[in-house]
CSV table of C-alpha atoms in Angstrom, one decimal:
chain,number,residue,atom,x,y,z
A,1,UNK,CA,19.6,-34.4,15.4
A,2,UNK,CA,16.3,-35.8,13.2
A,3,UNK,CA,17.5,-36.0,9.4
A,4,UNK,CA,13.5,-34.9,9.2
A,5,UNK,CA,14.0,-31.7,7.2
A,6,UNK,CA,10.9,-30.3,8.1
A,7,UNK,CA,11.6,-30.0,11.5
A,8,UNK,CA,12.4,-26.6,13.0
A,9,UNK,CA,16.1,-25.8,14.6
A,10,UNK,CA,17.0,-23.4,16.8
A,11,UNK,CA,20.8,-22.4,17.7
A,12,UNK,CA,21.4,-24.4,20.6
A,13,UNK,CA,19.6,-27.6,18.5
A,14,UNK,CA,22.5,-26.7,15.8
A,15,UNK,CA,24.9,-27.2,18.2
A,16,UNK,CA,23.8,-30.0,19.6
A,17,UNK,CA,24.1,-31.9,16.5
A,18,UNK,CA,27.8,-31.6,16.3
A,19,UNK,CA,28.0,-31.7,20.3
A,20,UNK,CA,28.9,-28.1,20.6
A,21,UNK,CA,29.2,-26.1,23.5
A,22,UNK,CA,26.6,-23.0,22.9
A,23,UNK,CA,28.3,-20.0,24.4
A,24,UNK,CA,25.3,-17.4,22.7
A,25,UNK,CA,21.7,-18.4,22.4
A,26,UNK,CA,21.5,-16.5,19.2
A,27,UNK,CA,24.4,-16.9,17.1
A,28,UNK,CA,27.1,-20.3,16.8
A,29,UNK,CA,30.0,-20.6,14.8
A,30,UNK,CA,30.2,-24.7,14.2
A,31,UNK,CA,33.4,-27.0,13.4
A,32,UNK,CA,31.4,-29.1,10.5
A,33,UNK,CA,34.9,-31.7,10.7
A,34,UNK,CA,33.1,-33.0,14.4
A,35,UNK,CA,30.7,-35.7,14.2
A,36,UNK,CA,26.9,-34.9,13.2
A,37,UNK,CA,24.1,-36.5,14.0
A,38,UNK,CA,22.1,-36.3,10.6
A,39,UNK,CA,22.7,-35.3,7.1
A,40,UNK,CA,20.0,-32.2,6.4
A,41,UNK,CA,18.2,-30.1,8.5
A,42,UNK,CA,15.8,-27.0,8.2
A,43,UNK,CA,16.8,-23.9,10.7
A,44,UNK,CA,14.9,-21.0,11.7
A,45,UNK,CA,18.4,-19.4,11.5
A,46,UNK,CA,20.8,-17.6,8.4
A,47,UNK,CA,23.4,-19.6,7.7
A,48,UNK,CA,26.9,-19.3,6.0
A,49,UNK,CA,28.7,-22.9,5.8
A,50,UNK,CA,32.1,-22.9,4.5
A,51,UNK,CA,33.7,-25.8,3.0
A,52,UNK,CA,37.4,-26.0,2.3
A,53,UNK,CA,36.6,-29.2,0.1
A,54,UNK,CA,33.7,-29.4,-1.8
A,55,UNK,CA,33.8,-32.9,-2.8
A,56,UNK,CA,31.4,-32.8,-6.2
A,57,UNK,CA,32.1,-29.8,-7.8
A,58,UNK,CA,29.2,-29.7,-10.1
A,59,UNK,CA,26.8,-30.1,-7.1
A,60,UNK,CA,28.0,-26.5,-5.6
A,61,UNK,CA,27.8,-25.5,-9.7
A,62,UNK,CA,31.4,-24.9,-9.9
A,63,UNK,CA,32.8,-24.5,-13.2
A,64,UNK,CA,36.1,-25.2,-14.9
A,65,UNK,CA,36.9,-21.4,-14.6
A,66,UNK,CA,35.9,-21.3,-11.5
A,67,UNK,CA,38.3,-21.1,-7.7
A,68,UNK,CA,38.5,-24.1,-6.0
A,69,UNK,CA,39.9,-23.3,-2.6
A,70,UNK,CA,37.3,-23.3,-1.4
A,71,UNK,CA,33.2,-23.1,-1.5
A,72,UNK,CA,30.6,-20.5,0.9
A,73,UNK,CA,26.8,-21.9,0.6
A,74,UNK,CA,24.5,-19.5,2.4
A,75,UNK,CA,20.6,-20.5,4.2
A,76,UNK,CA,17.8,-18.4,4.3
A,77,UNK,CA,15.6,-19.8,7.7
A,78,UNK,CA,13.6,-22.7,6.8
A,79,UNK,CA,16.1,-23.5,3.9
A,80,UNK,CA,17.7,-26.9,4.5
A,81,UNK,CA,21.5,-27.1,5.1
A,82,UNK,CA,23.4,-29.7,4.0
A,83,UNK,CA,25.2,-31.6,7.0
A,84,UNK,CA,26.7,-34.4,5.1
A,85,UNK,CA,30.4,-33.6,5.7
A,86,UNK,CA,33.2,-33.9,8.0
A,87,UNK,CA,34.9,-30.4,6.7
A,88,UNK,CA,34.4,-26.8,7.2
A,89,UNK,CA,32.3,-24.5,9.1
A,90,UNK,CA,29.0,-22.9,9.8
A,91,UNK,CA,28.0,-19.6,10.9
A,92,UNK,CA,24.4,-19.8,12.3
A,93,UNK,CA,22.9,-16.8,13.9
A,94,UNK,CA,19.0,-16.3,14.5
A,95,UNK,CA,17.2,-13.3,12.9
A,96,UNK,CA,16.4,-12.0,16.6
A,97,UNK,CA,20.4,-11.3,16.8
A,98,UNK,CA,20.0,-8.9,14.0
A,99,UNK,CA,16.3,-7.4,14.5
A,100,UNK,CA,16.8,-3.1,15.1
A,101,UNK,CA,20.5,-3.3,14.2
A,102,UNK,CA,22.3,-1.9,11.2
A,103,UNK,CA,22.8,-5.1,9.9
A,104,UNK,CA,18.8,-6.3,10.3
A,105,UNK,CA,18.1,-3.3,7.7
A,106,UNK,CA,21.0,-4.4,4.9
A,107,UNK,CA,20.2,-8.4,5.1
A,108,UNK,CA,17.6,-8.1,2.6
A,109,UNK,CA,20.5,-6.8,0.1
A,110,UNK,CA,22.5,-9.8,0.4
A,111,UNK,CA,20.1,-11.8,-1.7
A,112,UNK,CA,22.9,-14.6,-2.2
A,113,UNK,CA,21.0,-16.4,0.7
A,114,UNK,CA,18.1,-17.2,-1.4
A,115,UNK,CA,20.6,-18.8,-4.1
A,116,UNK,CA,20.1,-22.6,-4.4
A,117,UNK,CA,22.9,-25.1,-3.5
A,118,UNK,CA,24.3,-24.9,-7.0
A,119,UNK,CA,24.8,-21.6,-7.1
A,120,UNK,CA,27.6,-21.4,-4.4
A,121,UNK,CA,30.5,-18.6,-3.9
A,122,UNK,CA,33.8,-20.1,-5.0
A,123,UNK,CA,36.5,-18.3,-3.6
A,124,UNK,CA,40.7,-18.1,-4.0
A,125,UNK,CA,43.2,-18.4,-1.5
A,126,UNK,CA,43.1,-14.9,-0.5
A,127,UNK,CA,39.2,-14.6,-0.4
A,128,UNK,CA,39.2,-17.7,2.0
A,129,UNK,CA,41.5,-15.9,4.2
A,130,UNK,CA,39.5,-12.8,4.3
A,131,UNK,CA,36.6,-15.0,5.3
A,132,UNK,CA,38.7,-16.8,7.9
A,133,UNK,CA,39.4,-13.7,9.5
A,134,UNK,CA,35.8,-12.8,10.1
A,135,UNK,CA,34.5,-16.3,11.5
A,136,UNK,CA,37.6,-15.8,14.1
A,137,UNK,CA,36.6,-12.7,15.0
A,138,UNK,CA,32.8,-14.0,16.1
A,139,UNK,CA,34.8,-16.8,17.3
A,140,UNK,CA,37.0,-14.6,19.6
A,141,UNK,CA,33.7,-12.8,20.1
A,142,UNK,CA,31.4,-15.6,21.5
A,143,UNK,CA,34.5,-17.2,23.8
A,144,UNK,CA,34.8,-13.4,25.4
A,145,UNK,CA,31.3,-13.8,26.8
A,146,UNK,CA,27.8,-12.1,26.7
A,147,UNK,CA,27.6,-9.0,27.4
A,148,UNK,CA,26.1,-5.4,26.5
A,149,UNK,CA,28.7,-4.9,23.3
A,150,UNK,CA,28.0,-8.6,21.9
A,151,UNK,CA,25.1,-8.0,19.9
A,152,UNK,CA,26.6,-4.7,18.1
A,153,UNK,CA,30.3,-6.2,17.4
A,154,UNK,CA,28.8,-9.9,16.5
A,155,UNK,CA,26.3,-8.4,14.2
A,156,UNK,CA,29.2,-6.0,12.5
A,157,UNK,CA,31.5,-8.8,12.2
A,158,UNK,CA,28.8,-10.6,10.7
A,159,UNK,CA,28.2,-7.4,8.4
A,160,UNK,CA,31.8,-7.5,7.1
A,161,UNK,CA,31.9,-11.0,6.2
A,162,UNK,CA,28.7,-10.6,4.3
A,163,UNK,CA,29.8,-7.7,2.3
A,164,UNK,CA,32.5,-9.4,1.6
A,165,UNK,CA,30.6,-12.1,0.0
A,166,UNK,CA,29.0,-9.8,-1.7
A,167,UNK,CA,32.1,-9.0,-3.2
A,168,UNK,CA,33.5,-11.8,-4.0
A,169,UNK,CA,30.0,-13.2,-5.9
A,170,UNK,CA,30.3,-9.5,-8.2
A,171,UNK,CA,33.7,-10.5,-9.4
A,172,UNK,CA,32.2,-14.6,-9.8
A,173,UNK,CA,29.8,-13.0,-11.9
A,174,UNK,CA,33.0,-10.9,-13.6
A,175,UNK,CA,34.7,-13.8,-14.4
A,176,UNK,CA,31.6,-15.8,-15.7
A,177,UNK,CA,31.0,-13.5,-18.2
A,178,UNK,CA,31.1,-15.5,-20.8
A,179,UNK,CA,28.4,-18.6,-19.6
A,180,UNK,CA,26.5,-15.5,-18.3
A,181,UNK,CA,26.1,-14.1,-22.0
A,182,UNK,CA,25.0,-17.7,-23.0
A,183,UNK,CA,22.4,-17.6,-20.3
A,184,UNK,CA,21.1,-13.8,-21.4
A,185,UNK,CA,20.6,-14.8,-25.1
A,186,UNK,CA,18.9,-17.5,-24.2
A,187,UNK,CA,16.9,-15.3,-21.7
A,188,UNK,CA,16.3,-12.9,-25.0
A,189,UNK,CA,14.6,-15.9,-26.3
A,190,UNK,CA,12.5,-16.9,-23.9
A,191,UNK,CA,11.1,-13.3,-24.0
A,192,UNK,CA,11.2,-12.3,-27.2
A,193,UNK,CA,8.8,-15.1,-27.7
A,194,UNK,CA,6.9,-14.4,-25.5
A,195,UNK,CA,6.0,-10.9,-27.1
A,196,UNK,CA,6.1,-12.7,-30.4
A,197,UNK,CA,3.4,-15.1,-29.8
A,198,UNK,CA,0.8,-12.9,-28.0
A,199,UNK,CA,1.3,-15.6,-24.7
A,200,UNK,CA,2.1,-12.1,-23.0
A,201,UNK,CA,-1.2,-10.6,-23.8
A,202,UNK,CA,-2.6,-13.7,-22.0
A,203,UNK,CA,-0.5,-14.8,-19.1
A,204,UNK,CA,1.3,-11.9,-18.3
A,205,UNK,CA,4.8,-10.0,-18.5
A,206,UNK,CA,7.4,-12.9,-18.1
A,207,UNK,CA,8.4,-12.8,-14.0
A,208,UNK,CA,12.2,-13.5,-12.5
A,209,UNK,CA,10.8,-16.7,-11.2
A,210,UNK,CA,9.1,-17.9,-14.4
A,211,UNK,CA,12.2,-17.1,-16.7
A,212,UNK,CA,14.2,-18.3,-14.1
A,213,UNK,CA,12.4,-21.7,-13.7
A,214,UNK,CA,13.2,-22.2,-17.8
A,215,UNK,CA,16.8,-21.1,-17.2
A,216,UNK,CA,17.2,-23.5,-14.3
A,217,UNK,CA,18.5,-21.6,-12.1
A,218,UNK,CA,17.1,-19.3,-8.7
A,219,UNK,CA,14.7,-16.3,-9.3
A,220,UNK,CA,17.4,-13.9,-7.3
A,221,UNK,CA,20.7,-15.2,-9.0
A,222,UNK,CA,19.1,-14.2,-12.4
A,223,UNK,CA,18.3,-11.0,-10.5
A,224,UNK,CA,21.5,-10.4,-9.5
A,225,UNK,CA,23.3,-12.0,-12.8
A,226,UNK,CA,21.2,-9.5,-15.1
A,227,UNK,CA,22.1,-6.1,-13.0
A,228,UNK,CA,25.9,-7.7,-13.3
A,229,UNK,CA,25.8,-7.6,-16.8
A,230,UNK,CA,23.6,-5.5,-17.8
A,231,UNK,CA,22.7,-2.7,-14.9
A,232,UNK,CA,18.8,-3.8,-15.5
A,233,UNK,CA,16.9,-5.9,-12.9
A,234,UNK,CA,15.1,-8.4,-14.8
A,235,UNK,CA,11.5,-6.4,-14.9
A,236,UNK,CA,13.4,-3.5,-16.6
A,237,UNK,CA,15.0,-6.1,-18.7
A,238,UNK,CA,12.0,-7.3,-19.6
A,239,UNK,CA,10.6,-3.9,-20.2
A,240,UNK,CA,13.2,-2.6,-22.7
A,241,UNK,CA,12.8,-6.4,-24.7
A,242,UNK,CA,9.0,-5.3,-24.8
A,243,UNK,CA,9.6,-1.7,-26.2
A,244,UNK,CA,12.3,-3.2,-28.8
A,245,UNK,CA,9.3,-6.0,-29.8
A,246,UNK,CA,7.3,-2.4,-30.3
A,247,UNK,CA,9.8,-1.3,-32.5
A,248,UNK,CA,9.9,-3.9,-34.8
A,249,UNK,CA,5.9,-4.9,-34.8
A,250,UNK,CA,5.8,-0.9,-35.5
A,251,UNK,CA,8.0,-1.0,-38.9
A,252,UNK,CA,6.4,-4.1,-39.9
A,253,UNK,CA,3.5,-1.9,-40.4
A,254,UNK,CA,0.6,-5.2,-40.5
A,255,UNK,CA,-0.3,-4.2,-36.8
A,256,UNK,CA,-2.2,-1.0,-35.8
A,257,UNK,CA,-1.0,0.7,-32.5
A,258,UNK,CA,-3.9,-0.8,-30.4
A,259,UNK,CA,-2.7,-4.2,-31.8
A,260,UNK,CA,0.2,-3.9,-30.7
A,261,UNK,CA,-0.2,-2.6,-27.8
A,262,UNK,CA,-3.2,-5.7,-26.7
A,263,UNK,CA,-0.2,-8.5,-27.8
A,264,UNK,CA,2.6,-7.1,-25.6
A,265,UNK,CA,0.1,-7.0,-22.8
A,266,UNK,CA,-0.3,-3.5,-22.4
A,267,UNK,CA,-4.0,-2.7,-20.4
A,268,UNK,CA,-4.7,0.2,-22.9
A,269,UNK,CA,-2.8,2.0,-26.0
A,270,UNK,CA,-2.1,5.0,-24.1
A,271,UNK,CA,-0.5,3.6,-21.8
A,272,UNK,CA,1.6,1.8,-24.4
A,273,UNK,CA,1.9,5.2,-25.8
A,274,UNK,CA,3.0,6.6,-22.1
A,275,UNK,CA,6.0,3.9,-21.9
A,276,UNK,CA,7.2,3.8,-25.3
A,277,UNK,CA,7.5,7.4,-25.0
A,278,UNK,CA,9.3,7.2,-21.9
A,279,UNK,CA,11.8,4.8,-23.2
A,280,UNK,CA,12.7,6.0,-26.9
A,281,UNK,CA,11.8,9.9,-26.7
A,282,UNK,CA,8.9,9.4,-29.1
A,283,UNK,CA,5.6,8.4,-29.7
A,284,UNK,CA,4.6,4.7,-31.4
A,285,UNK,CA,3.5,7.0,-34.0
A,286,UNK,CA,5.8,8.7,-34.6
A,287,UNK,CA,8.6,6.1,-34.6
A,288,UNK,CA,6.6,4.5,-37.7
């Protein structure tokens, strides 16, 4: 195995870097404690690598409140993995296993494989467990053979583990509430001064990547964070930050309508007009 990250990896390549038998052509579950012959490696596969010791906590982003038994870090394809340890496991499985299956349709909802490195799952004893039960059930799986059931239980299995995940990163987010609510004010902010300044008017409505980029962290975990907290993605968010910015440029009273409406980057008044009303039941208008 090349420690060229560029490079493209197939499942049987994967393998081959921890001298692993490949008993499906699409899918390998990987014992990371072997030998490996490189450190990082870009793969045209998903991948779920679970590590029972993490090493550096604070390069997985674990915090003091945080589990520590152990950590899940999940791959998009053409994300590079991390190989640089002799402990855990990795669960690789190329998006041709899951094309026209259940589980093909639901991946884009488990956006926790866009998450950067630092953003890992941190899981209790009883969470590791439950994942432990699913990688030995595609491990059971692949030693039973190929066959005309593989595809459908292997991609369920892989289905159950995920939503699991999914699980277990709500109730992260749960018990991060409180460096969460540090992160939204300063998201408030960012925004509010963006409405402030007129810079909307000129570069645009603030996107998930751009406020995530200031918040340092990935455009989806802020995505996912927000709806945790708050039930609002982070365009609708940003959409109710705009109409309270309305409000208060409204009672100021040194703006007209059109004004306002140009500095929070609205295309035309009446459609500032049509959203405001939306929102508060009112017309700008009328709410002065």
């Amino acid at each position: 195995m090349h420690q060229d990250t560029d490079a493209t990896n197939y499942v049987c390549e994967c393998n081959r870097a921890f001298n692993a038998e490949t008993l499906h052509p699409l899918v390998s579950l990987i014992d990371m404690s072997a030998p490996c012959g490189g450190s990082r490696m870009k793969t045209d596969c998903y991948a779920v690598v679970v590590r029972h010791r993490a090493g550096n906590g604070a390069e997985y982003g674990r915090r003091p409140y945080d589990f520590s038994d152990a950590t899940l870090l999940f791959s998009a394809p053409h994300k590079a993995v991390d190989l640089s340890t002799n402990d855990g496991k990795m669960l690789v499985f190329h998006p041709d296993l899951v094309k026209c299956t259940p589980l093909g349709v639901r991946l884009k909802e488990y956006s926790f494989f866009k998450y950067r490195q630092d953003e890992a799952l941190h899981v209790s004893c009883c969470e590791e467990r439950v994942v432990n039960r699913c990688l030995g059930c595609v491990g059971d799986e692949l030693s039973w053979g190929v066959d005309e059931y593989s595809k459908a239980i292997i991609c369920n299995i892989i289905d159950l583990l995920l939503s699991y995940c999914r699980r277990f990163y709500n109730r992260q987010f749960i018990t991060r509430h409180n460096a969460n609510a540090d992160a939204i004010a300063r998201l408030d902010g960012i925004v509010d001064g963006c409405f402030a300044d007129g810079s909307a008017a000129v570069d645009g409505l603030p996107t998930a990547c751009r406020l995530a980029a200031k918040l340092d962290m990935s455009a989806c975990y802020l995505d996912d964070m927000l709806k945790s907290e708050t039930g609002k993605t982070v365009g609708e968010y940003v959409q109710l930050r705009r109409i309270q910015a309305a409000k208060r440029m409204l009672v100021s009273g040194t703006l007209t309508t059109g004004e306002i409406a140009g500095r929070l980057g609205f295309c035309t008044e009446r459609l500032f007009a049509t959203v405001f009303k939306k929102i508060t039941g009112c017309t700008p208008e009328e709410y002065r």
